Short mmCIF file of C-alpha atoms in Angstrom, two decimals:
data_model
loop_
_atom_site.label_atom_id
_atom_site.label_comp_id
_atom_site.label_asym_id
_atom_site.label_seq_id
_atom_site.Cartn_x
_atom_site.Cartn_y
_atom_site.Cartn_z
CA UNK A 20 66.18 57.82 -29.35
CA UNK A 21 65.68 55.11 -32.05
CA UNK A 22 62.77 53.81 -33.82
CA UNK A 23 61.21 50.97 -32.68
CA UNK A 24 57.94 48.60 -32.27
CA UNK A 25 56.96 47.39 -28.72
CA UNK A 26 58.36 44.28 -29.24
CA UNK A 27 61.49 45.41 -31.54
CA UNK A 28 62.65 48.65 -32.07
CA UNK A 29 63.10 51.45 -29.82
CA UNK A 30 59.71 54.60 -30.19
CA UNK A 31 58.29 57.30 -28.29
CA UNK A 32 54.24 57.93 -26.96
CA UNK A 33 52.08 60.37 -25.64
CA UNK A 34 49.14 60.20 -22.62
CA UNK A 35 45.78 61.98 -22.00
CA UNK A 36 42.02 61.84 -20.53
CA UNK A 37 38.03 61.80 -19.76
CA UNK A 38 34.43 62.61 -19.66
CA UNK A 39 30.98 62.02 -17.86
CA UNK A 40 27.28 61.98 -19.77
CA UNK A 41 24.21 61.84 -18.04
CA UNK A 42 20.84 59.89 -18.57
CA UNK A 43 17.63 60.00 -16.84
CA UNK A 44 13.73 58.40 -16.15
CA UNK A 45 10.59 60.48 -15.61
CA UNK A 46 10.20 60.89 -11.90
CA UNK A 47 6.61 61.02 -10.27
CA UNK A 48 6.63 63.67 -7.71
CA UNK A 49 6.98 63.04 -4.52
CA UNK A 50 5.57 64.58 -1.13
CA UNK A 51 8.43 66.57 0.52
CA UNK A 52 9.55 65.51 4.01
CA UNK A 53 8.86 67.51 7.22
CA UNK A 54 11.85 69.92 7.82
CA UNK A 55 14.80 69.03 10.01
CA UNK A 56 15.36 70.72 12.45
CA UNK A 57 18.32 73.28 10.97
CA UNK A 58 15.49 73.35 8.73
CA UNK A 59 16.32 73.00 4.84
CA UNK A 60 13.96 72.98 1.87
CA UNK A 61 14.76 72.68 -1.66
CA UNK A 62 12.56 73.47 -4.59
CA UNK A 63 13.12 72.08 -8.12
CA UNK A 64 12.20 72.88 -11.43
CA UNK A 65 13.76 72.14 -15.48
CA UNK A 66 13.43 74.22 -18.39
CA UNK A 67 14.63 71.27 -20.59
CA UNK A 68 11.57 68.73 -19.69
CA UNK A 69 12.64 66.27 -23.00
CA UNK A 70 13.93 62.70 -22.52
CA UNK A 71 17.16 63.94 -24.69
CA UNK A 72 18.56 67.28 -24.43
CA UNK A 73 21.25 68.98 -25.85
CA UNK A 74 21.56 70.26 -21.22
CA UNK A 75 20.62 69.15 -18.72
CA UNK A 76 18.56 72.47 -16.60
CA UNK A 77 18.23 72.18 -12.98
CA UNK A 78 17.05 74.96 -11.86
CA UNK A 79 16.56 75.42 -7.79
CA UNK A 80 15.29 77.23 -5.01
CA UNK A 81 17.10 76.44 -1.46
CA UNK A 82 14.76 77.76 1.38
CA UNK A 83 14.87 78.25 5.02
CA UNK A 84 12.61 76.18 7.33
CA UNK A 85 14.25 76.67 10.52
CA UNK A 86 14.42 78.89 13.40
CA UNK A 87 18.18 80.23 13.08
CA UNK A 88 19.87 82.33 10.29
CA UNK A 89 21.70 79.71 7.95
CA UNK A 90 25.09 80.79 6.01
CA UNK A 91 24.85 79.44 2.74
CA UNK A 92 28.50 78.46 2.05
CA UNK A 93 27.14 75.92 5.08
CA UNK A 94 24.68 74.71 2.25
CA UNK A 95 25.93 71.92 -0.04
CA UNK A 96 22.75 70.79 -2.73
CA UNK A 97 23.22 66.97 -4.80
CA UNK A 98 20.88 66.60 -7.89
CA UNK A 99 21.60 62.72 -8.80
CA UNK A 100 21.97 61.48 -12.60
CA UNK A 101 22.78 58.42 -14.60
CA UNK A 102 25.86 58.91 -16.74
CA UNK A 103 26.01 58.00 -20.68
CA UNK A 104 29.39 56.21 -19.69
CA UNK A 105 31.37 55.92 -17.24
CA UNK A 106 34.86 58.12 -19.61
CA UNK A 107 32.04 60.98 -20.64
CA UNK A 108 32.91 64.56 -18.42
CA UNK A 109 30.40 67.56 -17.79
CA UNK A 110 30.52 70.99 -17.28
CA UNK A 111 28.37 73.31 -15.16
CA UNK A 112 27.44 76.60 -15.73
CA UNK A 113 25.21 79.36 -13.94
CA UNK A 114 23.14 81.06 -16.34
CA UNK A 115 21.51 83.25 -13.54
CA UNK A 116 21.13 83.54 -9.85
CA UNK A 117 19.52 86.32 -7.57
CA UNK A 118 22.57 85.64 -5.39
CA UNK A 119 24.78 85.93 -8.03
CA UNK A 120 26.83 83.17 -10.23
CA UNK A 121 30.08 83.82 -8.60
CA UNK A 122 28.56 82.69 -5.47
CA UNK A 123 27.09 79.67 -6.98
CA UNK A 124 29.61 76.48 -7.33
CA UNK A 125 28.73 73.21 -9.44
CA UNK A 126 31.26 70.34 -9.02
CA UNK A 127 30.49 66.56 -10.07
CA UNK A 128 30.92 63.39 -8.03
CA UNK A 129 30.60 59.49 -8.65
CA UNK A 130 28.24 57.66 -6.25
CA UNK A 131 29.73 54.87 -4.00
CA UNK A 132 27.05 52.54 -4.91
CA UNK A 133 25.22 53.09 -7.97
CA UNK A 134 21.90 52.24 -8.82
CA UNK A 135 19.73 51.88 -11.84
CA UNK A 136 18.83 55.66 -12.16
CA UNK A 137 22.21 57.18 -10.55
CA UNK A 138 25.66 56.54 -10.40
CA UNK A 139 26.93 60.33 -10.55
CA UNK A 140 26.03 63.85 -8.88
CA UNK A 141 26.07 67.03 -9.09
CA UNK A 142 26.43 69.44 -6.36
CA UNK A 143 25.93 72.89 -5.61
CA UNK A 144 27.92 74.90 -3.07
CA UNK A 145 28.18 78.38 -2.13
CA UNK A 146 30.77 80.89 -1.88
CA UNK A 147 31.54 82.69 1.59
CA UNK A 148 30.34 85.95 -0.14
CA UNK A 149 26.70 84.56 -1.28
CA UNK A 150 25.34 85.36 2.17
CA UNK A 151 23.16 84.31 4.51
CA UNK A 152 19.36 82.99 4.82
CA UNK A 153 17.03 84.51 7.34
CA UNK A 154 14.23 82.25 8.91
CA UNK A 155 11.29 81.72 6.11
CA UNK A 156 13.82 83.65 3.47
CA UNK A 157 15.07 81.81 0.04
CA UNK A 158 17.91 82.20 -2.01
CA UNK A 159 15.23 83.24 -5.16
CA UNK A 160 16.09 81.62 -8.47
CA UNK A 161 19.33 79.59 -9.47
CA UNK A 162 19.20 78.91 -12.82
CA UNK A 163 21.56 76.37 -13.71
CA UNK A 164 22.52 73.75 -16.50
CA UNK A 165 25.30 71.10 -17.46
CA UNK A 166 26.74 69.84 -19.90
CA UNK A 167 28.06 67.00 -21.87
CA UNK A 168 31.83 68.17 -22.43
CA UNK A 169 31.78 66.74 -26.00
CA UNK A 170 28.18 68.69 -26.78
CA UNK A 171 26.95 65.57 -27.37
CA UNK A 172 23.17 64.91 -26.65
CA UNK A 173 22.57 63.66 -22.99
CA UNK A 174 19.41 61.33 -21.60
CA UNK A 175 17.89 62.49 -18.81
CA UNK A 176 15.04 59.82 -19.18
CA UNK A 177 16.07 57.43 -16.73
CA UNK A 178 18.45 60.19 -14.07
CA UNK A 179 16.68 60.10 -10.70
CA UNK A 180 16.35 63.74 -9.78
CA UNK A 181 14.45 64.36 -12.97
CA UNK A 182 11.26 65.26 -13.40
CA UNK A 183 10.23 66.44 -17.29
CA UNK A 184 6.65 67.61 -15.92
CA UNK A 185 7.70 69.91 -13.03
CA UNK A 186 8.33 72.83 -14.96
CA UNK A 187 7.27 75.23 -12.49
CA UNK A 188 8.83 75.56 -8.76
CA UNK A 189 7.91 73.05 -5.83
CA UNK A 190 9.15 70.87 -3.22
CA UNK A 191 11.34 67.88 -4.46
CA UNK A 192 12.54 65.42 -2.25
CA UNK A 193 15.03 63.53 -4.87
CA UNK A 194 17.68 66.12 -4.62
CA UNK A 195 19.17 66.18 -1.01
CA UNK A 196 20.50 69.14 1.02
CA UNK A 197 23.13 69.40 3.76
CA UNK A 198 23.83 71.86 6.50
CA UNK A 199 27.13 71.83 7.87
CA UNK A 200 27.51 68.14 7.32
CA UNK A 201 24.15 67.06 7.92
CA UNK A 202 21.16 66.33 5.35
CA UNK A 203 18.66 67.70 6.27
CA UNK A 204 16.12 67.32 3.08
CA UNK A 205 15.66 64.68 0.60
CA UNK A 206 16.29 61.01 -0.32
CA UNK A 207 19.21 60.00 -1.80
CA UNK A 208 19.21 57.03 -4.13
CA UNK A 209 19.18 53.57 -2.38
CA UNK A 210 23.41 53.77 0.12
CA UNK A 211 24.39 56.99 -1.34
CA UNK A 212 23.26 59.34 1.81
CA UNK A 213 25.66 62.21 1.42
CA UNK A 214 26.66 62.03 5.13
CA UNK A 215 27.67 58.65 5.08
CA UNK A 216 31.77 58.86 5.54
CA UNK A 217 32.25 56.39 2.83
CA UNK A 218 30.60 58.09 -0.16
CA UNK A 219 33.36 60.19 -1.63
CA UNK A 220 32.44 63.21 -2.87
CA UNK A 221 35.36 63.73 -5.30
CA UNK A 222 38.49 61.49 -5.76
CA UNK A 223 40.71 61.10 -2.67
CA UNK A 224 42.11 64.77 -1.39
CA UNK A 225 45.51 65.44 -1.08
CA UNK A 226 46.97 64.46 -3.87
CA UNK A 227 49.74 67.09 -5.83
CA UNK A 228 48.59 67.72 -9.29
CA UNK A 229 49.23 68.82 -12.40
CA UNK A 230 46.52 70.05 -14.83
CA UNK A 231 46.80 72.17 -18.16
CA UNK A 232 43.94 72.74 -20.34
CA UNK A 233 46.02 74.07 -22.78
CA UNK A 234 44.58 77.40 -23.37
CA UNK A 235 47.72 79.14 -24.90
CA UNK A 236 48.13 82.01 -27.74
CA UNK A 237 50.47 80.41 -29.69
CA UNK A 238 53.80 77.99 -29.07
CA UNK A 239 55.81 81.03 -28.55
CA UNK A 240 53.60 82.23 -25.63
CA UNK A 241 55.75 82.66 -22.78
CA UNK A 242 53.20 80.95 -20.39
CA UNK A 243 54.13 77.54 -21.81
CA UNK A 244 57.58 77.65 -20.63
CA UNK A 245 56.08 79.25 -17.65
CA UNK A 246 54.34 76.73 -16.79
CA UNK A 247 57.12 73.60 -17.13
CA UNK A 248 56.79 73.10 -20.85
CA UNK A 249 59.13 72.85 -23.67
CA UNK A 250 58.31 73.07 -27.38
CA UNK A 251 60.59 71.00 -28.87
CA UNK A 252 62.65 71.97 -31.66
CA UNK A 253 66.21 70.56 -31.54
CA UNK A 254 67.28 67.74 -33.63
CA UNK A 255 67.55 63.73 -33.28
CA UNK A 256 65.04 60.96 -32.74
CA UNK A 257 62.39 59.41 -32.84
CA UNK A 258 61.14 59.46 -36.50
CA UNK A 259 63.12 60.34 -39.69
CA UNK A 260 66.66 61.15 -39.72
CA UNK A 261 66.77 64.61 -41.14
CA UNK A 262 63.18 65.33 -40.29
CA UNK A 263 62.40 68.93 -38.35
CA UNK A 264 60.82 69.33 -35.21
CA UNK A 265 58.97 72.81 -35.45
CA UNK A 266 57.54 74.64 -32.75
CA UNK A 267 55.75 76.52 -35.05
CA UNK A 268 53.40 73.56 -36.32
CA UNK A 269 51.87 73.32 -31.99
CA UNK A 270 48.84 75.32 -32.54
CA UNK A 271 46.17 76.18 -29.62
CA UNK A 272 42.85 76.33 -32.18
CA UNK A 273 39.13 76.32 -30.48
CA UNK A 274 37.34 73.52 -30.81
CA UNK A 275 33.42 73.99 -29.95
CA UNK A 276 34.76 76.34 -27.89
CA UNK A 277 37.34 75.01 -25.77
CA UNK A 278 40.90 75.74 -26.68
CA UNK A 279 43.23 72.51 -27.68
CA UNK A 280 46.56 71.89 -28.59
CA UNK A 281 47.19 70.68 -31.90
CA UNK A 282 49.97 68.76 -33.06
CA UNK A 283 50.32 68.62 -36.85
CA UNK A 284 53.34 66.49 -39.28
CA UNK A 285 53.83 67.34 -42.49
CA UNK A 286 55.89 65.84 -45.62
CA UNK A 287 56.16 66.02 -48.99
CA UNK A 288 57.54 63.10 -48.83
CA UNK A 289 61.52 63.53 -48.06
CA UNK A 290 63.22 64.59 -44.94
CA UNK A 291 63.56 67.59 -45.75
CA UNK A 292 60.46 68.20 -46.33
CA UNK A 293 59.27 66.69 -42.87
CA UNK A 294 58.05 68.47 -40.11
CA UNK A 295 56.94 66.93 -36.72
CA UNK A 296 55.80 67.93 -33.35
CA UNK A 297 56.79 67.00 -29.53
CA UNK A 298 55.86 68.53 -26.33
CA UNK A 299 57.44 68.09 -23.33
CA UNK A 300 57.51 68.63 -19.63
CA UNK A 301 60.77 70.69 -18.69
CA UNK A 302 61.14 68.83 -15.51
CA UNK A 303 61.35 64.77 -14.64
CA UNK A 304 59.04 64.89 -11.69
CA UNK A 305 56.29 62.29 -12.17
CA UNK A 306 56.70 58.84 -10.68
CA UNK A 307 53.65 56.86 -9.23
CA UNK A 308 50.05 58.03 -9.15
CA UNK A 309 47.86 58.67 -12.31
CA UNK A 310 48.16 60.03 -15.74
CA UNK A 311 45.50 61.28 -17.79
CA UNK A 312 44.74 63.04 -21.09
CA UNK A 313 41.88 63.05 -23.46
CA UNK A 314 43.60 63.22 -27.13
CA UNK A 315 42.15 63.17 -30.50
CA UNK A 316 43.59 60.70 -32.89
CA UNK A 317 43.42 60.75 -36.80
CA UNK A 318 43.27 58.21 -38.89
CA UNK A 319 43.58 60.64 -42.35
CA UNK A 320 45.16 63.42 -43.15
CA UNK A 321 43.52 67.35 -42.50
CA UNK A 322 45.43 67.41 -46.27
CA UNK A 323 46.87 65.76 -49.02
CA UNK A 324 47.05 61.89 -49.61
CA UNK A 325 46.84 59.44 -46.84
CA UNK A 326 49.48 56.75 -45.89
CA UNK A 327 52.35 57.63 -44.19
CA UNK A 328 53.87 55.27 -41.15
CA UNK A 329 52.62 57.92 -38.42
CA UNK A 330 52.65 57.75 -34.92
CA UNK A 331 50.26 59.72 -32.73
CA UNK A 332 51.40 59.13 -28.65
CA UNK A 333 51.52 60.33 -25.37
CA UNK A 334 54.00 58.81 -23.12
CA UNK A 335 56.33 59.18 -19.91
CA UNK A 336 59.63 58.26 -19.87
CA UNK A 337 63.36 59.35 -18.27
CA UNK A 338 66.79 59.12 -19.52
CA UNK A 339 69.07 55.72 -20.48
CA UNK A 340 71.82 56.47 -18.21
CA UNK A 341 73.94 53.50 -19.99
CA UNK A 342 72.97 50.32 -22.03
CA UNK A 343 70.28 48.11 -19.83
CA UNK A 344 70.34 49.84 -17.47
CA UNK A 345 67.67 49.31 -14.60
CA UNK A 346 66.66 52.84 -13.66
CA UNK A 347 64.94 53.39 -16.86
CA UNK A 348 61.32 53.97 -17.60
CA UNK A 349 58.76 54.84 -20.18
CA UNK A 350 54.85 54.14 -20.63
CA UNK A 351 53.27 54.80 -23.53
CA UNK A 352 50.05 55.83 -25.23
CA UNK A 353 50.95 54.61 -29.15
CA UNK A 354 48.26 54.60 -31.98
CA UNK A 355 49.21 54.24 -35.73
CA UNK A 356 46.29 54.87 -38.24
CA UNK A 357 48.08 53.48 -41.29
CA UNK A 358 50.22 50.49 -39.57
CA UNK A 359 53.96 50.32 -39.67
CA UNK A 360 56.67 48.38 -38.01
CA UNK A 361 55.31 45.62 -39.72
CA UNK A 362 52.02 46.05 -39.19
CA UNK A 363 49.54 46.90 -42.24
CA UNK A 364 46.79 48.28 -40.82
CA UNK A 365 45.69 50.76 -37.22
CA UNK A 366 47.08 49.69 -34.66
CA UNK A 367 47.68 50.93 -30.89
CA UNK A 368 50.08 49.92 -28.51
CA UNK A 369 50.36 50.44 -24.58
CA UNK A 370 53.94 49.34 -23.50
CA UNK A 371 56.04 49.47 -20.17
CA UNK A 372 59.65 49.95 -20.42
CA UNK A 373 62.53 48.04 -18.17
CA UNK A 374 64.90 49.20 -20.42
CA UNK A 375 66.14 48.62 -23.68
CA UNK A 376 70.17 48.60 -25.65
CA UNK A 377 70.29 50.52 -28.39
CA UNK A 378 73.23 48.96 -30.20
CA UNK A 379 72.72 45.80 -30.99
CA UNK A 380 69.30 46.31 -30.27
CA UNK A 381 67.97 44.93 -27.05
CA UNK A 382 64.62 45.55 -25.08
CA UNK A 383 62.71 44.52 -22.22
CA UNK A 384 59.32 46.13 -22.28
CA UNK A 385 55.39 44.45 -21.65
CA UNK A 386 52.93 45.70 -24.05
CA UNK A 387 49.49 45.48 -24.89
CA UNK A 388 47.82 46.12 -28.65
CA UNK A 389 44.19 46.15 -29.80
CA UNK A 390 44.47 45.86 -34.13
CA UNK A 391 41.34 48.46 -35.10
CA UNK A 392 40.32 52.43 -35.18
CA UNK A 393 41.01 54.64 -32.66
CA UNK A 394 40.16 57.70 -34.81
CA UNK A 395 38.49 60.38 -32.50
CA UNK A 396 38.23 61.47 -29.07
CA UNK A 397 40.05 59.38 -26.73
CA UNK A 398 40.25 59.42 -22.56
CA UNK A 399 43.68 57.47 -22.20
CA UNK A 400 44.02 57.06 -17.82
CA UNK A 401 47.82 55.56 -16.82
CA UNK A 402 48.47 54.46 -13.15
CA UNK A 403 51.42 53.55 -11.23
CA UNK A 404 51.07 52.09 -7.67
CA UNK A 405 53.42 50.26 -6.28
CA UNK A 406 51.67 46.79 -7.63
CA UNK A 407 51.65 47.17 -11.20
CA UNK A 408 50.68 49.36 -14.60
CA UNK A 409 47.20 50.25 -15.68
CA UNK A 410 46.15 51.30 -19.08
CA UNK A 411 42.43 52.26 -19.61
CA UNK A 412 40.91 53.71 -22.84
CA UNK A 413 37.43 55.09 -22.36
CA UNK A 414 36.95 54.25 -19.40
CA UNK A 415 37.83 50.36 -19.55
CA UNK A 416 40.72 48.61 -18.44
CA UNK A 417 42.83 48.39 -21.35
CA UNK A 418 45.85 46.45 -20.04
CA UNK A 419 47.91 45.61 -16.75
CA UNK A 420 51.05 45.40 -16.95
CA UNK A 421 53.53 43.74 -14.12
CA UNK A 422 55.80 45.58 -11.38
CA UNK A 423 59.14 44.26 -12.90
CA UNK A 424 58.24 47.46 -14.95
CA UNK A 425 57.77 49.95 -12.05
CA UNK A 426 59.72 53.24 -12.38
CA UNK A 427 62.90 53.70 -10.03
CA UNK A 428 63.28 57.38 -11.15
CA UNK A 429 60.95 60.21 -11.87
CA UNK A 430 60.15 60.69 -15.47
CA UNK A 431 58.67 63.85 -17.74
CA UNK A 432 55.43 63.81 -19.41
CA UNK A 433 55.36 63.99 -23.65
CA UNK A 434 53.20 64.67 -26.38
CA UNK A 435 54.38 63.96 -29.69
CA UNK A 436 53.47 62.64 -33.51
CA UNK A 437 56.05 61.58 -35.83
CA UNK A 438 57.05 59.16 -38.96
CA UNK A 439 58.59 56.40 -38.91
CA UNK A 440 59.53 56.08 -42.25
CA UNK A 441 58.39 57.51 -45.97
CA UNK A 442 58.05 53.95 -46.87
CA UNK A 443 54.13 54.01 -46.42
CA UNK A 444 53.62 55.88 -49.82
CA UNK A 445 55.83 57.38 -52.53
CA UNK A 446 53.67 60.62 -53.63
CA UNK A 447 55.62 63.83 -53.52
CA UNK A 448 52.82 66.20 -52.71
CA UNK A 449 52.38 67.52 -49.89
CA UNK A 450 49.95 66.39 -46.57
CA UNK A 451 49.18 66.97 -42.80
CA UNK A 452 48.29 65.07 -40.87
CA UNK A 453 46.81 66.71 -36.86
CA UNK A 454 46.56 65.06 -33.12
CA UNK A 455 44.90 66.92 -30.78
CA UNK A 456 44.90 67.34 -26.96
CA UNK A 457 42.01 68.54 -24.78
CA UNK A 458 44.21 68.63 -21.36
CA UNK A 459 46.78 66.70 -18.96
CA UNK A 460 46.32 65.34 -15.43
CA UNK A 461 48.71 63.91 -13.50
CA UNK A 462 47.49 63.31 -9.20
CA UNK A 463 50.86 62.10 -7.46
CA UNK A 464 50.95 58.73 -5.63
CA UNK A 465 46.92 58.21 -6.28
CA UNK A 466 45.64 55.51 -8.30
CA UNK A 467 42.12 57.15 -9.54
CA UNK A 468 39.56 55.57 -11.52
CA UNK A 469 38.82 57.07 -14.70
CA UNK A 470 35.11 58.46 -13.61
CA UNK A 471 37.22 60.15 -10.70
CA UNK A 472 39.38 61.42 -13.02
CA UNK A 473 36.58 62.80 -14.85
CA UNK A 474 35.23 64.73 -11.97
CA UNK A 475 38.88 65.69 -11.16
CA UNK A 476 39.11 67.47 -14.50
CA UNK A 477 35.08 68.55 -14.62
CA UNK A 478 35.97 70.36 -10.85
CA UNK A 479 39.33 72.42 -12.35
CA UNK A 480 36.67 73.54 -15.38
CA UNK A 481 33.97 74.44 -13.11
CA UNK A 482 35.99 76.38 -10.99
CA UNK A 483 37.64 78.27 -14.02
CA UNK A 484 41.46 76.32 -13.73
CA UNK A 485 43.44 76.34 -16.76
CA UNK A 486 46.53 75.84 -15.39
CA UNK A 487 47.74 74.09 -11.54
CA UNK A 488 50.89 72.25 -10.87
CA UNK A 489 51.99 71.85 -6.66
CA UNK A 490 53.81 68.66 -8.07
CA UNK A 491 57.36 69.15 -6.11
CA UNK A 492 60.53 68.68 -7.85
CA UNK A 493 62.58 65.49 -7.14
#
């Protein structure tokens, strides 16, 4: 493939995605409402009572009320919140349960109609081997937290199931519970009951997926080409003729303790000396539906002097069968920290391919550019219905782009970061420059939103999923 800007000459991108955060206001307790009958009660405490916190700790009790033995994987508990923004993700975790943490499921939700003090949940299940509860018996302690994915500090001032005084056990009626379907205890905030049909818990079911959270050894683990990935390292385009791609510059590092994969370039300044990086999926599969990744981008170098023409992407794209012609397809996920292709400063592009001749050059793309930093954590979101292309970058809609550019084939999804010339400085010493990626979704034929995407990726993580892909082969 050539070199090329959106709007001239032929490139390459990459694609990623996002995150929940929480906030929250002191809640005044509340009298608990008679049991149901199935009879339900839920006690609440926190052992983080601050208005910031570095976790959130909800820590419950579920009870028994009733007349009738109650299995607890019937038991589903929702502790409301008030996310940071709408692209930042959680995590759950279990730091102790009588009943065991195994047993004891988190998984995160976005609320149908928000409010003021909630627009996203958390909710606690139970496995088929936690048990059951007698009549008047509890499940004892549950000691649980979450998380901020990015260990940022969350606000729990202004969430509405939190109460900073109630730091010992009683009733609280702003959590709810349900049994078999049914709440039985607690208030939800103002058209969120959990039994109405319309408030989704998670994004719509069904969908075939792919997720990797790109916890791998090394490039040469054999799990990566297990899993439908290739490491590139033949020769050719994009970037400078001459230039290496080398398998053995993907890296899998820890990052405040979640493995990444890190893409790093390198030159000293000549072709020979240059060394870049591309990841790809083994198979075209991917067609409509949505395409996530959350991706670090760099705007200088982990080493030596800063200025090269760089590009950092994440794209999809299939093959040019022959010049123009109308079966091709590519979306990508562009940012360049030090300009190029004419353009002197950061820049990132979005841009929807029809198709494109290489020689003489023609293209016929849409694209959409935003002239300013991007350096940092990123939640990039791509959809494809049958309408038109969406671009959203932290959680906002970035750019829409029109169905002339609709895919006709399936397409593979690609990491990579590359030069585009050595005309951006002329030192000789050497420098490295690193893109990182936190995971990959892609949910066939469903258009999600990035906070369901965010509770798409924050379920695989609670439930310990590194890897899925039921995405069927053309």
């Amino acid at each position: 493939m050539r070199n090329r800007p959106p709007t001239g000459r032929r490139r390459l991108a990459l694609a990623l995605s996002a995150l929940l955060g929480g906030t929250a206001l002191v809640a005044v307790p509340m009298s608990a409402p008679a049991a149901a009958a199935g009879g339900l009660a839920v006690q609440y405490r926190t052992s983080a009572s601050g208005a910031t916190a570095d976790q959130s700790e909800p820590w419950f009790k579920v009870r028994n009320t009733g007349s009738a033995t109650v299995q607890l994987s019937q038991v589903r508990i929702r502790y409301y919140f008030k996310a940071d923004s709408a692209s930042t993700t959680y995590r759950f975790a279990c730091s102790w349960a009588v009943k065991g943490c195994a047993n004891v499921t988190g998984t995160f939700g976005t609320l149908t109609h928000p409010t003021g003090t909630a627009d996203r949940y958390l909710e606690i299940g139970f496995t088929s081997t936690a048990g059951a509860l007698a009549p008047g018996a509890d499940t004892g302690d549950m000691q649980l937290r979450f998380y901020r994915s990015d260990w940022q500090s969350l606000i729990q001032a202004d969430d509405y199931s939190f109460n900073g005084t109630q730091t010992s056990y009683g009733d609280w009626n702003k959590v709810t519970a349900q049994l078999a379907g049914s709440t039985v205890w607690g208030t939800a905030p103002e058209g969120n009951d959990p039994t109405d049909p319309t408030d989704p818990t998670d994004p719509p079911g069904g969908g075939q997926a792919l997720f990797d959270d790109f916890s791998y050894s090394s490039s040469t683990d054999p799990a990566i080409s297990a899993h439908g990935w290739n490491v590139r390292s033949n020769s050719g385009g994009p970037g400078i003729p001459g230039a290496t791609w080398d398998p053995s510059q993907v890296t899998f590092p820890t990052v405040s303790g979640n493995a990444v994969m890190n893409l790093r370039t390198s030159t000293s300044g000549t072709a020979e000396s240059t060394r870049q990086t591309e990841v790809v999926s083994k198979s075209m599969k991917f067609k409509n539906g949505t395409y996530a990744a959350r991706v670090r981008f760099a705007d200088a170098p982990a080493s030596g002097p800063d200025g090269d023409h760089l590009v950092q992407t994440f794209f999809t794209i299939n093959d040019l069968t022959a010049p123009m012609a109308d079966d091709y397809a590519e979306y990508d996920f562009e940012y360049l920290p030090n300009g190029g292709w004419g353009e002197p400063g950061n820049i990132l592009y979005t841009t929807s391919w029809e198709t494109y001749n290489p020689d003489p050059w023609q293209a016929v793309n849409q694209h959409t550019e935003a002239r300013q930093s991007y350096a940092g954590w990123h939640d990039l979101v791509l959809t494809i219905d049958n309408s038109s292309i969406k671009y959203y970058i932290d959680g906002q809609l970035f750019g829409t782009h029109d169905a002339q550019y609709l895919p006709e084939r399936p397409m593979s999804i690609n990491f990579n970061q590359w030069l585009i010339d050595l005309a951006g400085q002329t030192s000789t010493a050497a420098r490295a420059y690193d893109e990182q990626v936190d995971y990959v979704l892609h949910v066939k034929d469903q258009a999600l939103t990035p906070a369901q995407v965010a509770t798409k990726v924050a379920g695989y993580r609670s439930a310990g999923t590194a890897f899925v892909d039921d995405v069927p082969a053309p």
